[in-house]
Short mmCIF file of C-alpha atoms in Angstrom, two decimals:
data_model
loop_
_atom_site.label_atom_id
_atom_site.label_comp_id
_atom_site.label_asym_id
_atom_site.label_seq_id
_atom_site.Cartn_x
_atom_site.Cartn_y
_atom_site.Cartn_z
CA MET A 1437 0.00 0.00 0.00
CA ASN A 1438 1.86 3.04 -1.26
CA LYS A 1439 0.83 6.35 0.18
CA THR A 1440 2.27 9.79 -0.22
CA ASN A 1441 2.81 12.42 2.38
CA ASN A 1442 0.64 14.96 0.58
CA ASN A 1443 -1.98 16.76 2.63
CA SER A 1444 -0.69 15.28 5.89
CA THR A 1445 -1.53 17.19 9.03
CA PRO A 1446 -0.31 17.18 12.60
CA ALA A 1447 -1.87 14.47 14.75
CA ASP A 1448 -4.76 16.27 16.45
CA ASP A 1449 -8.37 15.22 16.97
CA PHE A 1450 -9.91 12.22 15.25
CA HIS A 1451 -13.62 11.49 14.92
CA LEU A 1452 -15.13 8.09 15.74
CA LEU A 1453 -18.11 7.73 13.43
CA ALA A 1454 -19.39 4.72 15.39
CA PHE A 1455 -23.03 4.06 14.40
CA SER A 1456 -23.79 7.74 13.78
CA ARG A 1457 -25.33 7.11 10.36
CA TYR A 1458 -28.13 5.21 12.14
CA ALA A 1459 -29.63 8.14 14.02
CA LYS A 1460 -32.88 6.35 14.83
CA ILE A 1461 -31.21 3.65 16.93
CA GLN A 1462 -28.96 5.87 19.06
CA VAL A 1463 -31.21 5.70 22.14
CA ALA A 1464 -31.61 1.92 21.85
CA LEU A 1465 -27.87 1.55 21.26
CA PHE A 1466 -27.09 3.62 24.35
CA VAL A 1467 -29.39 1.47 26.52
CA VAL A 1468 -28.02 -1.84 25.19
CA VAL A 1469 -24.35 -0.80 25.48
CA LEU A 1470 -24.92 0.60 28.99
CA LEU A 1471 -26.60 -2.67 30.02
CA PHE A 1472 -23.72 -4.72 28.62
CA TYR A 1473 -21.16 -2.47 30.30
CA MET A 1474 -22.82 -2.54 33.73
CA LEU A 1475 -23.38 -6.32 33.64
CA THR A 1476 -19.76 -6.86 32.61
CA LEU A 1477 -18.44 -4.64 35.40
CA VAL A 1478 -20.70 -6.08 38.11
CA GLY A 1479 -20.13 -9.72 37.11
CA ASN A 1480 -16.35 -9.45 36.83
CA ILE A 1481 -15.95 -7.36 39.98
CA ILE A 1482 -17.98 -9.91 41.96
CA ILE A 1483 -15.83 -12.76 40.66
CA THR A 1484 -12.57 -10.92 41.39
CA VAL A 1485 -13.63 -10.03 44.93
CA LEU A 1486 -14.91 -13.54 45.72
CA ILE A 1487 -11.76 -15.24 44.45
CA CYS A 1488 -9.57 -12.86 46.48
CA LEU A 1489 -11.62 -13.28 49.69
CA GLU A 1490 -12.45 -17.00 49.65
CA SER A 1491 -9.46 -19.26 50.35
CA LYS A 1492 -11.21 -22.28 48.81
CA LEU A 1493 -11.07 -20.49 45.48
CA HIS A 1494 -7.30 -20.09 45.59
CA THR A 1495 -6.76 -22.75 42.94
CA PRO A 1496 -5.22 -22.54 39.45
CA MET A 1497 -8.60 -22.50 37.69
CA TYR A 1498 -9.92 -19.56 39.72
CA PHE A 1499 -6.54 -17.82 39.59
CA PHE A 1500 -6.83 -17.66 35.79
CA LEU A 1501 -10.50 -16.67 36.06
CA CYS A 1502 -9.50 -13.76 38.28
CA ASN A 1503 -6.94 -12.65 35.70
CA LEU A 1504 -9.55 -12.94 32.94
CA SER A 1505 -12.04 -10.87 34.95
CA ILE A 1506 -9.52 -8.08 35.60
CA GLN A 1507 -8.61 -8.06 31.92
CA ASP A 1508 -12.28 -7.89 30.86
CA ILE A 1509 -12.89 -4.92 33.18
CA MET A 1510 -9.97 -3.05 31.59
CA TYR A 1511 -11.10 -4.12 28.13
CA VAL A 1512 -14.67 -2.81 28.22
CA SER A 1513 -13.70 0.30 30.20
CA ALA A 1514 -11.26 1.31 27.45
CA ILE A 1515 -13.92 1.26 24.72
CA LEU A 1516 -17.56 1.26 25.84
CA PRO A 1517 -17.63 4.57 27.82
CA LYS A 1518 -16.61 6.49 24.67
CA LEU A 1519 -19.27 4.67 22.63
CA LEU A 1520 -21.83 5.62 25.30
CA THR A 1521 -20.74 9.26 25.07
CA ILE A 1522 -21.06 9.26 21.28
CA SER A 1523 -24.53 7.65 21.45
CA LYS A 1524 -25.72 10.08 24.14
CA THR A 1525 -24.21 13.41 23.05
CA GLY A 1526 -23.26 12.88 19.41
CA ASP A 1527 -19.73 14.12 20.18
CA THR A 1528 -17.50 11.91 18.01
CA SER A 1529 -14.21 13.71 18.63
CA ILE A 1530 -11.32 11.98 20.36
CA SER A 1531 -7.84 13.40 20.82
CA PHE A 1532 -4.89 11.72 19.14
CA ARG A 1533 -3.37 10.85 22.52
CA ALA A 1534 -6.65 9.33 23.76
CA CYS A 1535 -6.99 7.42 20.49
CA ILE A 1536 -3.52 5.91 20.78
CA THR A 1537 -4.18 5.06 24.44
CA GLN A 1538 -7.45 3.34 23.53
CA MET A 1539 -5.75 1.42 20.72
CA PHE A 1540 -2.96 0.37 23.10
CA LEU A 1541 -5.44 -0.90 25.74
CA PHE A 1542 -7.52 -2.70 23.14
CA ILE A 1543 -4.55 -4.60 21.65
CA PHE A 1544 -3.11 -5.24 25.11
CA CYS A 1545 -6.34 -6.78 26.41
CA ILE A 1546 -7.31 -8.80 23.34
CA GLU A 1547 -3.86 -10.41 23.04
CA THR A 1548 -3.70 -11.08 26.79
CA GLU A 1549 -7.12 -12.75 26.62
CA PHE A 1550 -5.94 -15.15 23.91
CA PHE A 1551 -3.12 -16.35 26.17
CA LEU A 1552 -5.26 -16.45 29.32
CA LEU A 1553 -7.88 -18.56 27.53
CA THR A 1554 -5.09 -20.88 26.37
CA SER A 1555 -3.79 -21.19 29.95
CA MET A 1556 -7.30 -21.93 31.20
CA ALA A 1557 -7.82 -24.62 28.54
CA TYR A 1558 -4.47 -26.18 29.49
CA ASP A 1559 -5.48 -26.13 33.15
CA ARG A 1560 -8.76 -27.95 32.38
CA TYR A 1561 -6.89 -30.44 30.15
CA VAL A 1562 -4.50 -31.34 32.98
CA ALA A 1563 -7.34 -31.50 35.55
CA ILE A 1564 -9.48 -33.86 33.46
CA CYS A 1565 -6.91 -35.87 31.51
CA MET A 1566 -4.13 -36.10 34.12
CA PRO A 1567 -5.87 -35.63 37.50
CA LEU A 1568 -3.25 -37.56 39.51
CA HIS A 1569 -0.50 -35.19 38.37
CA TYR A 1570 -2.59 -32.00 38.50
CA SER A 1571 -1.12 -30.49 41.68
CA LEU A 1572 2.40 -31.19 40.48
CA ILE A 1573 1.95 -29.82 36.94
CA MET A 1574 -0.22 -26.82 37.82
CA SER A 1575 1.93 -25.53 40.67
CA LYS A 1576 1.61 -21.96 41.94
CA THR A 1577 4.91 -21.08 40.27
CA LYS A 1578 3.83 -22.40 36.87
CA CYS A 1579 0.45 -20.63 37.10
CA ALA A 1580 2.17 -17.36 37.99
CA ILE A 1581 4.57 -17.75 35.05
CA LEU A 1582 1.72 -18.44 32.60
CA ALA A 1583 -0.20 -15.38 33.81
CA ILE A 1584 2.86 -13.09 33.80
CA VAL A 1585 3.84 -14.21 30.28
CA SER A 1586 0.26 -13.59 29.07
CA TRP A 1587 0.22 -10.02 30.42
CA LEU A 1588 3.82 -9.33 29.37
CA ILE A 1589 3.34 -10.38 25.74
CA GLY A 1590 0.18 -8.29 25.58
CA ILE A 1591 1.73 -5.13 26.99
CA LEU A 1592 4.98 -5.30 24.99
CA ASN A 1593 3.24 -6.02 21.71
CA SER A 1594 0.60 -3.33 22.16
CA LEU A 1595 3.31 -0.84 23.14
CA MET A 1596 5.15 -1.59 19.89
CA TYR A 1597 2.02 -0.92 17.81
CA ALA A 1598 1.16 2.22 19.77
CA LEU A 1599 4.63 3.66 19.16
CA LYS A 1600 4.59 2.79 15.47
CA VAL A 1601 1.14 4.30 14.84
CA SER A 1602 1.91 7.41 16.91
CA GLU A 1603 4.83 8.19 14.58
CA LEU A 1604 2.73 8.04 11.39
CA PRO A 1605 1.64 11.19 9.53
CA PHE A 1606 -2.12 11.39 8.96
CA CYS A 1607 -4.08 12.97 6.14
CA ARG A 1608 -6.60 15.74 6.66
CA LYS A 1609 -9.53 13.35 6.67
CA LYS A 1610 -9.51 11.87 10.17
CA ASN A 1611 -12.86 10.14 10.38
CA ILE A 1612 -12.46 6.67 11.87
CA ASN A 1613 -15.39 4.59 10.63
CA HIS A 1614 -15.56 2.51 13.79
CA PHE A 1615 -16.68 2.87 17.42
CA TYR A 1616 -13.13 2.64 18.76
CA CYS A 1617 -9.66 3.51 17.47
CA ASP A 1618 -9.18 0.43 15.35
CA MET A 1619 -5.57 0.12 14.21
CA LYS A 1620 -6.36 -1.15 10.70
CA VAL A 1621 -8.72 1.77 10.07
CA MET A 1622 -6.13 4.21 11.39
CA LEU A 1623 -3.49 2.76 9.07
CA ASN A 1624 -5.79 3.46 6.13
CA LEU A 1625 -5.92 7.13 7.21
CA SER A 1626 -2.15 7.49 7.22
CA CYS A 1627 -0.38 9.29 4.38
CA SER A 1628 2.68 7.05 4.60
CA ASP A 1629 3.40 3.51 3.47
CA THR A 1630 2.06 1.12 6.15
CA THR A 1631 2.80 -2.14 4.34
CA ASN A 1632 5.37 -3.23 6.95
CA ILE A 1633 2.96 -2.73 9.85
CA GLU A 1634 0.19 -4.58 8.00
CA SER A 1635 2.57 -7.49 7.36
CA ILE A 1636 3.41 -7.61 11.07
CA ILE A 1637 -0.30 -7.64 11.93
CA PHE A 1638 -0.87 -10.63 9.64
CA ILE A 1639 2.12 -12.61 10.94
CA GLU A 1640 1.26 -11.90 14.56
CA GLY A 1641 -2.35 -12.84 13.84
CA LEU A 1642 -1.03 -16.32 13.05
CA LEU A 1643 1.33 -16.50 16.05
CA ILE A 1644 -0.73 -14.70 18.71
CA GLY A 1645 -4.18 -15.54 17.35
CA PHE A 1646 -4.38 -18.80 15.43
CA LEU A 1647 -1.67 -20.64 17.40
CA PRO A 1648 -3.32 -20.12 20.84
CA PHE A 1649 -6.73 -20.82 19.28
CA SER A 1650 -5.41 -24.10 17.86
CA LEU A 1651 -3.94 -25.07 21.25
CA ILE A 1652 -7.30 -24.33 22.91
CA LEU A 1653 -9.15 -26.52 20.39
CA ILE A 1654 -6.62 -29.35 20.82
CA SER A 1655 -7.03 -29.15 24.61
CA TYR A 1656 -10.80 -29.42 24.33
CA VAL A 1657 -10.54 -32.35 21.90
CA TYR A 1658 -8.58 -34.25 24.56
CA ILE A 1659 -11.02 -33.08 27.25
CA ILE A 1660 -14.06 -34.25 25.29
CA SER A 1661 -12.32 -37.57 24.58
CA ALA A 1662 -11.72 -38.03 28.32
CA ILE A 1663 -15.33 -37.10 29.11
CA LEU A 1664 -16.64 -39.76 26.70
CA LYS A 1665 -14.70 -42.36 28.69
CA MET A 1666 -16.47 -41.45 31.95
CA CYS A 1667 -18.45 -44.30 33.49
CA THR A 1668 -21.66 -42.52 34.47
CA SER A 1669 -23.99 -40.78 32.03
CA ALA A 1670 -24.75 -38.10 34.65
CA GLY A 1671 -21.04 -37.25 34.89
CA ARG A 1672 -20.72 -37.06 31.11
CA LEU A 1673 -23.80 -34.83 30.82
CA ASN A 1674 -22.60 -32.43 33.52
CA ALA A 1675 -19.09 -32.23 32.05
CA PHE A 1676 -20.43 -31.71 28.51
CA SER A 1677 -22.76 -28.96 29.73
CA ARG A 1678 -19.89 -26.96 31.21
CA CYS A 1679 -17.46 -27.78 28.43
CA SER A 1680 -19.86 -26.79 25.62
CA SER A 1681 -20.49 -23.34 27.12
CA HIS A 1682 -16.76 -22.76 27.51
CA ILE A 1683 -16.13 -23.74 23.90
CA ALA A 1684 -18.99 -21.54 22.70
CA THR A 1685 -17.55 -18.38 24.30
CA VAL A 1686 -14.02 -19.22 23.09
CA LEU A 1687 -15.32 -19.67 19.53
CA LEU A 1688 -17.28 -16.40 19.72
CA PHE A 1689 -14.25 -14.45 20.92
CA CYS A 1690 -11.54 -16.06 18.79
CA LEU A 1691 -13.40 -16.35 15.50
CA SER A 1692 -14.95 -12.87 15.61
CA SER A 1693 -11.69 -11.14 16.60
CA LEU A 1694 -9.49 -13.14 14.21
CA SER A 1695 -11.86 -12.54 11.31
CA GLN A 1696 -11.50 -8.80 11.81
CA TYR A 1697 -7.72 -8.73 11.67
CA MET A 1698 -6.91 -11.53 9.27
CA LYS A 1699 -9.28 -10.68 6.43
CA PRO A 1700 -8.72 -7.79 4.00
CA GLN A 1701 -10.76 -4.72 4.87
CA THR A 1702 -13.02 -3.12 2.27
CA GLU A 1703 -15.20 -0.02 2.30
CA ASN A 1704 -18.34 -2.14 1.91
CA SER A 1705 -17.53 -4.37 4.88
CA GLN A 1706 -16.92 -1.63 7.46
CA GLU A 1707 -20.50 -1.52 8.78
CA LEU A 1708 -20.56 -5.29 9.17
CA ASP A 1709 -17.13 -5.15 10.83
CA LYS A 1710 -18.53 -2.84 13.51
CA VAL A 1711 -21.35 -5.24 14.28
CA ILE A 1712 -18.95 -8.21 14.47
CA SER A 1713 -16.66 -6.16 16.74
CA MET A 1714 -19.53 -5.76 19.21
CA VAL A 1715 -19.40 -9.52 19.73
CA TYR A 1716 -15.89 -9.61 21.20
CA VAL A 1717 -15.89 -6.07 22.63
CA ALA A 1718 -19.24 -6.13 24.47
CA LEU A 1719 -20.98 -9.52 24.31
CA VAL A 1720 -18.15 -11.94 25.22
CA PRO A 1721 -16.86 -9.93 28.25
CA MET A 1722 -20.46 -9.90 29.56
CA LEU A 1723 -20.88 -13.65 29.01
CA ASN A 1724 -17.54 -14.67 30.56
CA PRO A 1725 -18.68 -14.25 34.20
CA LEU A 1726 -21.91 -16.17 33.49
CA ILE A 1727 -20.26 -19.00 31.59
CA TYR A 1728 -17.07 -19.49 33.57
CA SER A 1729 -18.02 -18.62 37.12
CA LEU A 1730 -21.53 -17.58 38.14
CA ARG A 1731 -22.87 -20.99 37.05
CA ASN A 1732 -20.20 -22.64 39.17
CA LYS A 1733 -21.19 -24.13 42.54
CA ASP A 1734 -17.92 -23.06 44.20
CA ILE A 1735 -18.52 -19.44 43.21
CA LEU A 1736 -22.16 -19.54 44.32
CA ASN A 1737 -21.21 -21.08 47.67
CA ALA A 1738 -18.51 -18.45 48.17
CA MET A 1739 -21.05 -15.74 47.36
CA LYS A 1740 -23.51 -17.11 49.96
CA LYS A 1741 -20.70 -17.31 52.53
CA VAL A 1742 -19.66 -13.69 51.96
CA ILE A 1743 -23.29 -12.45 52.06
CA THR A 1744 -24.12 -14.30 55.31
CA CYS A 1745 -20.97 -13.16 57.11
#
């Protein structure tokens, strides 16, 4: 993609077009996004607090769930408040610094979530397929390393992208046809050649997206195989019920996010891209507490214990 530096301007305010062309749905959009945001915050805060307070929940599975909840809180808080402001006031402007910050947080959280979900799938694989060695394999040290690596990869990689994009010159037209500062859309607004950055995005999509996704699927194949070997039908049914909901949310998050960054972007697909983005930006973070924790007996028992104290 060859671009010239003609008509480039200093990096000042951008404008997030969001869903502004659909004026009739702004009120409904505000209500739905606010509901998603509040449910996500409440659900993930409850899980984080319960796991921190209840000693029985100090296990590898809940350790990773706590990390996922903290990440989801950061994730939605980086994007949805601005979308709420746009829907309520119609003010689409966002400063360049705020845009880069939002882009940094978005990339940081989405890449961290890929690795956290992979760690959680590995934890379940060890628990179900190698239960006798679980405490030895999933030691506190190994869990801490997996979590630290997940966060570290996310923050270093997002910092690299933020620095690269912040150095680009931008043309006079600074309308971002999205509801957050999407990096691919911003690259299209730049007056310089962004081919190298786009190549990095594609390669990292394979390494940081498809590779963890493949490992998650492989883990669940082994898990399902182990479940089928269970003696009792009641045990198989209960395990399948929990496993299927986990897989469903993983598929929603991974497939929707990967499709956005691995496929070529066209002018005609931008409106559909925004709708698909709502799946992994708003829907999945809201579902995570319900799927992973609030249906769990340990979490419910811990909640009753805290309430009755």
